[in-house]
Amino acid sequence: MKDRVWSTATLAGLAGKAVRDLRRPSFPVDVTTPPGDTQTGQPGRYPLDLRPMTAGSVLDHEHVVVTRAVTGAMYRNPVSVSLYALAQHTRALAAGWSPATADERPPGIQALLTQAGWLRAGQDSNGGWRYPVPVPRYGVRPGWYSAMAQGLAVSVMLRAYATTGERSFLDASEGAVELMLRPLEAGGCSHYDQLGRPFPEECPSDPVSHILNGAVFALFGLCELSGHQGGTVHQRVADRLRDSLPEFDLGYWTRYDLRHHAPASFAYHCLHTALLTAAGCALADPRWLAVGTAWERYTRSPTRRLRAAAGKGRFVLREHRAGS
């Protein structure tokens, strides 16, 4: 009887989550502003407007973003910290702030620098930020590095450097990239194919997971560092990811990763289309845009949306059963 009650409650919770997943999230893409100032190499507005995504961010007593772990404890997640920092930077620019002309720093820029300061102080000798939480889905124990965190932190550090001129922010961004591109077997975050092209792993695991959204966020950081340095450090990653896109296409929806043959949630599918549009604009590569447009069409079909929601529900239910 107890198992039956638990099962009913679990199914009800999953059904509620499925309904919430059908609500279209907002991931505005900035297609009008170039990724950076080509004269100075300074980054401009981030390719995605992250303000809607970070609207519910929680700050601790030092005004740094904190996230609740599955255990209930609060901790500083470098991805959440960076997303919030970039959203606040966008907020300041949208209000008319410019690092070249402003004498005072508005609240958005102060928030950016607070998060950047924590990232700089918390970066370890390897150039990264270790996660103190496990990831049961991928069999990963605490102490792992994330390419997504590395790339987002690069984007934050470059903006902090452009604002303050403090070289330590630039040094931190370069160290973060070195760790991101280090092979998994050497303690880094990238899986290399036979052509020597890296796939930045959001959650390094064995076997590899190849999470799409985390890899594209990592790519944005690389693109911005390339813009600052006048180099091409991002190109091999861009080529690898672009060539991998068909593997994420189920024919009616997208996959969250390549380890599990299951449709992504509606929110992540919409994020995928936004990220591809942003990448296509940043890279001036219409092939990204073409795939993004095709994936966007999937969202307009009620049949495909319901099929994806059902498939995602079955996958989550299997995970619950496997973990019980």
C-alpha angles and dihedrals in degrees: 000000000000091000090050092052091047091049093050092049091047093050091048091051092049091048090052091049090050091054092049090049089060091066109100111241124212119247104161114198119214102222096158100060120068115237092252147343105286091202098055101019089234116147118246127197114339113258091247125047098232097184095102091047094052099039092111097048116145120218127204128219090284092050092249118136116257129195130203115242122214087261090060095249120129119235140165108262111197092214093053091043091052096044090053093047092052091047090053091049090053090048091055094047092047088055090055102263117151126186089217098056110022120101094188129048114232121222092267092058092044088053091050091052093047091055092042090051091055091047092050093048093045098048109114129221091271091059097253150091116245118216114234093205133076126238106217094184090066099029092246121153126210117285100059130138123227124213088207090058091046094051096044090048089053090055091050094046093050090054091047089050091049089051100044106020089226107153092209090073091056091046090051092052092051091049090050091054093049091057093043092056095042111110118260092241089057093052096267135116107252134092113206126212127212090275091057094251118144127229108200108227117218088197114019107220143155111269094030117253104203099206108198105208094047091050093052092048087052089050091055090058090050091049091053094048089049088052091053095046097037089236140121102237089133099052101086091048091049091051093048094049094045092051090048095055096093089060090062093053115096092184092253103035142001132265123236091219140353096245095070122046094217134114118260120244116269090255094054092044089055089047089053092055092047093048092050091050091049092046092049090053095044093048096037086230115141092196090074090048093051093054091044090053091050092050091048089058089060090064092058093063114085089198093055092045092053092045090052093047091050092048092048090048092053091049094050091047091053089051091051092050093047091051097046 
